[in-house]
Tab-separated table of C-alpha atoms in Angstrom:
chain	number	residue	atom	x	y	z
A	1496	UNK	CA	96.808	127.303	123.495
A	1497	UNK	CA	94.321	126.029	126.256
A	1498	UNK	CA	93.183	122.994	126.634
A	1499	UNK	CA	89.440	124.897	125.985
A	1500	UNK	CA	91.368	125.425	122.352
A	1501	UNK	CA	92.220	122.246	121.928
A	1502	UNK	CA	88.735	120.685	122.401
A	1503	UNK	CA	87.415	123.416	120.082
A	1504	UNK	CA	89.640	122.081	117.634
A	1505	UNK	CA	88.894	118.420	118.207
A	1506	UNK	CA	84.867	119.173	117.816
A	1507	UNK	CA	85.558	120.814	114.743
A	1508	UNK	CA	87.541	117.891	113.396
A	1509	UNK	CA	84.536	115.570	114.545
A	1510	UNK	CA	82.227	117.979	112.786
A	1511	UNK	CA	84.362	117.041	109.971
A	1512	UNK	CA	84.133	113.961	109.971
A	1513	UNK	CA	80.664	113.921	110.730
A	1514	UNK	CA	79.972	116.330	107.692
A	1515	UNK	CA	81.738	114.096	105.713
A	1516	UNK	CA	79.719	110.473	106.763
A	1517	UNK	CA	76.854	112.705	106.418
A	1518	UNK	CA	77.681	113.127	102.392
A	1519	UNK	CA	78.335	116.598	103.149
A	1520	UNK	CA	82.004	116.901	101.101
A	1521	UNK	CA	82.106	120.728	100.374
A	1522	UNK	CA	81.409	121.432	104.348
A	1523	UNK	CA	83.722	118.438	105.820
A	1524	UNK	CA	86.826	119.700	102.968
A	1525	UNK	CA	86.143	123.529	103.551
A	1526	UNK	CA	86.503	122.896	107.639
A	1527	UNK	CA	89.424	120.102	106.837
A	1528	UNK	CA	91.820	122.647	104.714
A	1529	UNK	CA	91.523	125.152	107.502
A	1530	UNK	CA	92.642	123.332	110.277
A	1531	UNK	CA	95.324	121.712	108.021
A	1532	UNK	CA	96.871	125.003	107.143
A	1533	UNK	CA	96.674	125.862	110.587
A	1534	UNK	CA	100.382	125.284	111.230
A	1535	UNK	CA	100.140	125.510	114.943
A	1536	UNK	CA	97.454	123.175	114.695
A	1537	UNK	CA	98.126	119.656	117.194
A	1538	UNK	CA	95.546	117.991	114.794
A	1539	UNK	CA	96.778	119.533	111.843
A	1540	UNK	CA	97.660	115.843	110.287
A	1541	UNK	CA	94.493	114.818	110.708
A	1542	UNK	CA	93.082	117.040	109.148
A	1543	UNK	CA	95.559	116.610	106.495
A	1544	UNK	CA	94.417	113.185	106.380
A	1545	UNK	CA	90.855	114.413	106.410
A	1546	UNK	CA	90.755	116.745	103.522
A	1547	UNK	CA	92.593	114.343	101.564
A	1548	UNK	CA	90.582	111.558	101.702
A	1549	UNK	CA	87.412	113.794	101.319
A	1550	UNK	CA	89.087	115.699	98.114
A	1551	UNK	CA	89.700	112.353	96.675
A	1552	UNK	CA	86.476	111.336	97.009
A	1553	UNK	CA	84.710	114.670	95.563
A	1554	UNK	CA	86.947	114.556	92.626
A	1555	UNK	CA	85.882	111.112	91.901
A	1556	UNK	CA	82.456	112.011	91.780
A	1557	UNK	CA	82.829	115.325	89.508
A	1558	UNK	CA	84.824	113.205	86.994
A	1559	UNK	CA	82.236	110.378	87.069
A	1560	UNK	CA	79.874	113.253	86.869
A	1561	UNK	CA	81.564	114.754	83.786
A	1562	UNK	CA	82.580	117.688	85.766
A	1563	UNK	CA	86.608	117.755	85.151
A	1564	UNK	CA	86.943	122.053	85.582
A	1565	UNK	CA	85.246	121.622	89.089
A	1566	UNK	CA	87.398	118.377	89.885
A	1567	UNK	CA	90.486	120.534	89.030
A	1568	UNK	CA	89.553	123.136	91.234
A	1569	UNK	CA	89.053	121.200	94.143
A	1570	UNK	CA	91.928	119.703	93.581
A	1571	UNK	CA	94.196	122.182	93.324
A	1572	UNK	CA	93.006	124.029	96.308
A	1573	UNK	CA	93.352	120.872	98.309
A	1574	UNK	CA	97.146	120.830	97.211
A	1575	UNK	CA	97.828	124.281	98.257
A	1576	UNK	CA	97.569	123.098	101.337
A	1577	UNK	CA	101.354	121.652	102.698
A	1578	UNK	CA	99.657	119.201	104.848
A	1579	UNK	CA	97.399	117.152	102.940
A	1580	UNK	CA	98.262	113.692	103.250
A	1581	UNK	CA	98.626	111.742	100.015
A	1582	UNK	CA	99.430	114.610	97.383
A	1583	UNK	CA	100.715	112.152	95.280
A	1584	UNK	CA	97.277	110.490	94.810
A	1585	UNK	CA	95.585	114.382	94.743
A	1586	UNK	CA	98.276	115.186	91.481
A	1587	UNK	CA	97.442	111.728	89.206
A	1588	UNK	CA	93.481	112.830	90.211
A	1589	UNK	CA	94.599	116.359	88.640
A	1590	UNK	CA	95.918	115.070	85.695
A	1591	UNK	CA	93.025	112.706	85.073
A	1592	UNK	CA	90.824	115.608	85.460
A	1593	UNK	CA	93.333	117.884	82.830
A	1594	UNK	CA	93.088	114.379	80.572
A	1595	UNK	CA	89.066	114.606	80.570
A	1596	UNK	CA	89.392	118.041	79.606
A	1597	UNK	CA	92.189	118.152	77.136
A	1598	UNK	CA	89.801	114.588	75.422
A	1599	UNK	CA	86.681	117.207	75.359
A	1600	UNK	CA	89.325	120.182	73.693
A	1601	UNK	CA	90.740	117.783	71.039
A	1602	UNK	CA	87.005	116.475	70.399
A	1603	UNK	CA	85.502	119.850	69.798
A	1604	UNK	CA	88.458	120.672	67.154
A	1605	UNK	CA	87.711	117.260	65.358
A	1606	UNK	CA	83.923	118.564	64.842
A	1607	UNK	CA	85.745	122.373	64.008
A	1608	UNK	CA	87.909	119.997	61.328
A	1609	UNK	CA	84.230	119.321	59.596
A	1610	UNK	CA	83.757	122.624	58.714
A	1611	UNK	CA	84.515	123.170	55.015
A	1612	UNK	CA	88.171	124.587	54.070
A	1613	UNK	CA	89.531	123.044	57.324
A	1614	UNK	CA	92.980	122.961	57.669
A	1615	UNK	CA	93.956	119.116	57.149
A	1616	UNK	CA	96.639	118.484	59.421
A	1617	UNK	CA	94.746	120.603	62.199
A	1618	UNK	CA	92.017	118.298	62.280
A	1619	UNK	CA	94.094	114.982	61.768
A	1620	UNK	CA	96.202	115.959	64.395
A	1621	UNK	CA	93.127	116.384	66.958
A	1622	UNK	CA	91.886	112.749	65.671
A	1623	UNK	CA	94.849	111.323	66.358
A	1624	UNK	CA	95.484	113.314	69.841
A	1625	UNK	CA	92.136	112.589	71.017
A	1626	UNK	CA	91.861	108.748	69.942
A	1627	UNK	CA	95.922	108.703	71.533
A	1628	UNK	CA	94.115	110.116	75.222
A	1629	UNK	CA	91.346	108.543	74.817
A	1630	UNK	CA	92.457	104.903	76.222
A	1631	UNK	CA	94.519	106.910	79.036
A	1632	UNK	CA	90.840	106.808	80.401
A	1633	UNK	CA	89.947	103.446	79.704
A	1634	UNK	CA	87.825	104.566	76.424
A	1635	UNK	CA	89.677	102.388	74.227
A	1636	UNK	CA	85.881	101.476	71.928
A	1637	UNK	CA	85.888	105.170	71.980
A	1638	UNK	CA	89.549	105.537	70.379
A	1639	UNK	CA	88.795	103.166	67.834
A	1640	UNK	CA	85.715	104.752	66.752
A	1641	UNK	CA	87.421	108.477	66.370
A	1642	UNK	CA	90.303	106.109	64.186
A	1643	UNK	CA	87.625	105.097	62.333
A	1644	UNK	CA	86.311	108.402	61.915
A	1645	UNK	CA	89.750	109.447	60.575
A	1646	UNK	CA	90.352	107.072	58.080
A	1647	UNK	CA	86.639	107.397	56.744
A	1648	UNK	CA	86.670	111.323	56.646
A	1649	UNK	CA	85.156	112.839	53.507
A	1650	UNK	CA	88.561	114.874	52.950
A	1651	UNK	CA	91.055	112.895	51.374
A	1652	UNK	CA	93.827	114.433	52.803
A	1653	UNK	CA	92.247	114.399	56.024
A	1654	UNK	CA	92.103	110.645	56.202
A	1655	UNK	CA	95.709	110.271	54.052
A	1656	UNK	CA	96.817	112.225	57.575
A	1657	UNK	CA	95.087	110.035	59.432
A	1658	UNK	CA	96.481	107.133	58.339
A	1659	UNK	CA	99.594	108.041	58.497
A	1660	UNK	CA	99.613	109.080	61.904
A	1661	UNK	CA	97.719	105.700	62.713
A	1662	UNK	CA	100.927	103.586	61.920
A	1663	UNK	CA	103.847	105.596	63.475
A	1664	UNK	CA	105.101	104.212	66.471
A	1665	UNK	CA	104.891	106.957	69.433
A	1666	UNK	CA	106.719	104.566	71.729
A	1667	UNK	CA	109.867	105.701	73.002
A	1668	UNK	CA	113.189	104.134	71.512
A	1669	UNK	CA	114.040	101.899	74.343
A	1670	UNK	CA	117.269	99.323	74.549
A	1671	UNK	CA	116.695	95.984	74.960
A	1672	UNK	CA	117.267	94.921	78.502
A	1673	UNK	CA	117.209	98.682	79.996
A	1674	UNK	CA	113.827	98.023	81.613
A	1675	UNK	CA	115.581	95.901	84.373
C-alpha cells in the first residue's frame, strides 16, 4: 500500500464522518462497513468504530419510527462485519428490534383470538405473551390494558385462561442468598 492509498482511505473515512454529521446514516454506514471489512485496512478500527456508532444510531431511529424489520436488517448487516466496535450494544439493539416485532406478532393473534370459534388457549396465550413483552419495552400501561382485555373477554374460557395465566409466577425458582 502507498502512502497515495492510505490518504484515499483516510478521505473516505472523513467522508464518513462527514456523511454522517451531515444526517446522512445509510451513506456514512454503507462507506463505514466497507472499510471495516477491509482486513488490510490501517483504519479498519475506525471504521469499526464508525459504523457502529452510526448503526446504533439508525436503529434507534427505525424503532422510534416503528420500523423494527428495517432496524433488524441494519443491524444484522452491521454485525457481519468482525470489526464493528461494540457488538455487544449492536445484539441487545437486535433483540429490542425482534421484541417490537414478536409484541406486533402476539398482538395481531389476540385480534385473530376475536374471531368466532377461536381456539381459547391460542388466544390467551398471545394475551398473556404480549402483555409479558410488553413492559420489556417500557409499555407497562400498555400490558395492563391487554390484562384487562383478557380478563374482560366475551369468551368465558378465554378470560378463565387469562386469569389463570395472570397469577402464575414465571420467575425462576431461585435460592435464597444465590444472588450474591
Amino acid at each position: 500500500m502507498t502512502a497515495i492509498d492510505s490518504g484515499r482511505r483516510s478521505d473516505r473515512l472523513d467522508h464518513a464522518r462527514r456523511l454522517a454529521e451531515g444526517g446522512d446514516l445509510d451513506g456514512a454506514a454503507a462507506i463505514f462497513a466497507e472499510l471495516a471489512a477491509d482486513e488490510d485496512a490501517p483504519d479498519r478500527g475506525e471504521a469499526g468504530e464508525g459504523l457502529s456508532v452510526v448503526v446504533e444510531r439508525m436503529a434507534e431511529r427505525l424503532l422510534e419510527d416503528g420500523e423494527p424489520e428495517r432496524a433488524a436488517d441494519v443491524l444484522l448487516e452491521a454485525l457481519s462485519v468482525s470489526a464493528v466496535a461494540d457488538p455487544a450494544r449492536l445484539r441487545v439493539l437486535l433483540g429490542m428490534a425482534h421484541l417490537e416485532m414478536a409484541c406486533a406478532q402476539f398482538a395481531g393473534a389476540v385480534e385473530d383470538s376475536r374471531q368466532e370459534g377461536a381456539d381459547a388457549g391460542t388466544g390467551a396465550l398471545a394475551i398473556e405473551l404480549l402483555a409479558r413483552t410488553l413492559p420489556l419495552r417500557g409499555r407497562d400501561a400498555d400490558a395492563e390494558t391487554v390484562w384487562r382485555y383478557g380478563l374482560d373477554h366475551p369468551d368465558p374460557a378465554l378470560a378463565e385462561q387469562v386469569l389463570l395465566r395472570l397469577g402464575r409466577d414465571v420467575r425462576p425458582g431461585m435460592e435464597a442468598g444465590a444472588a450474591g
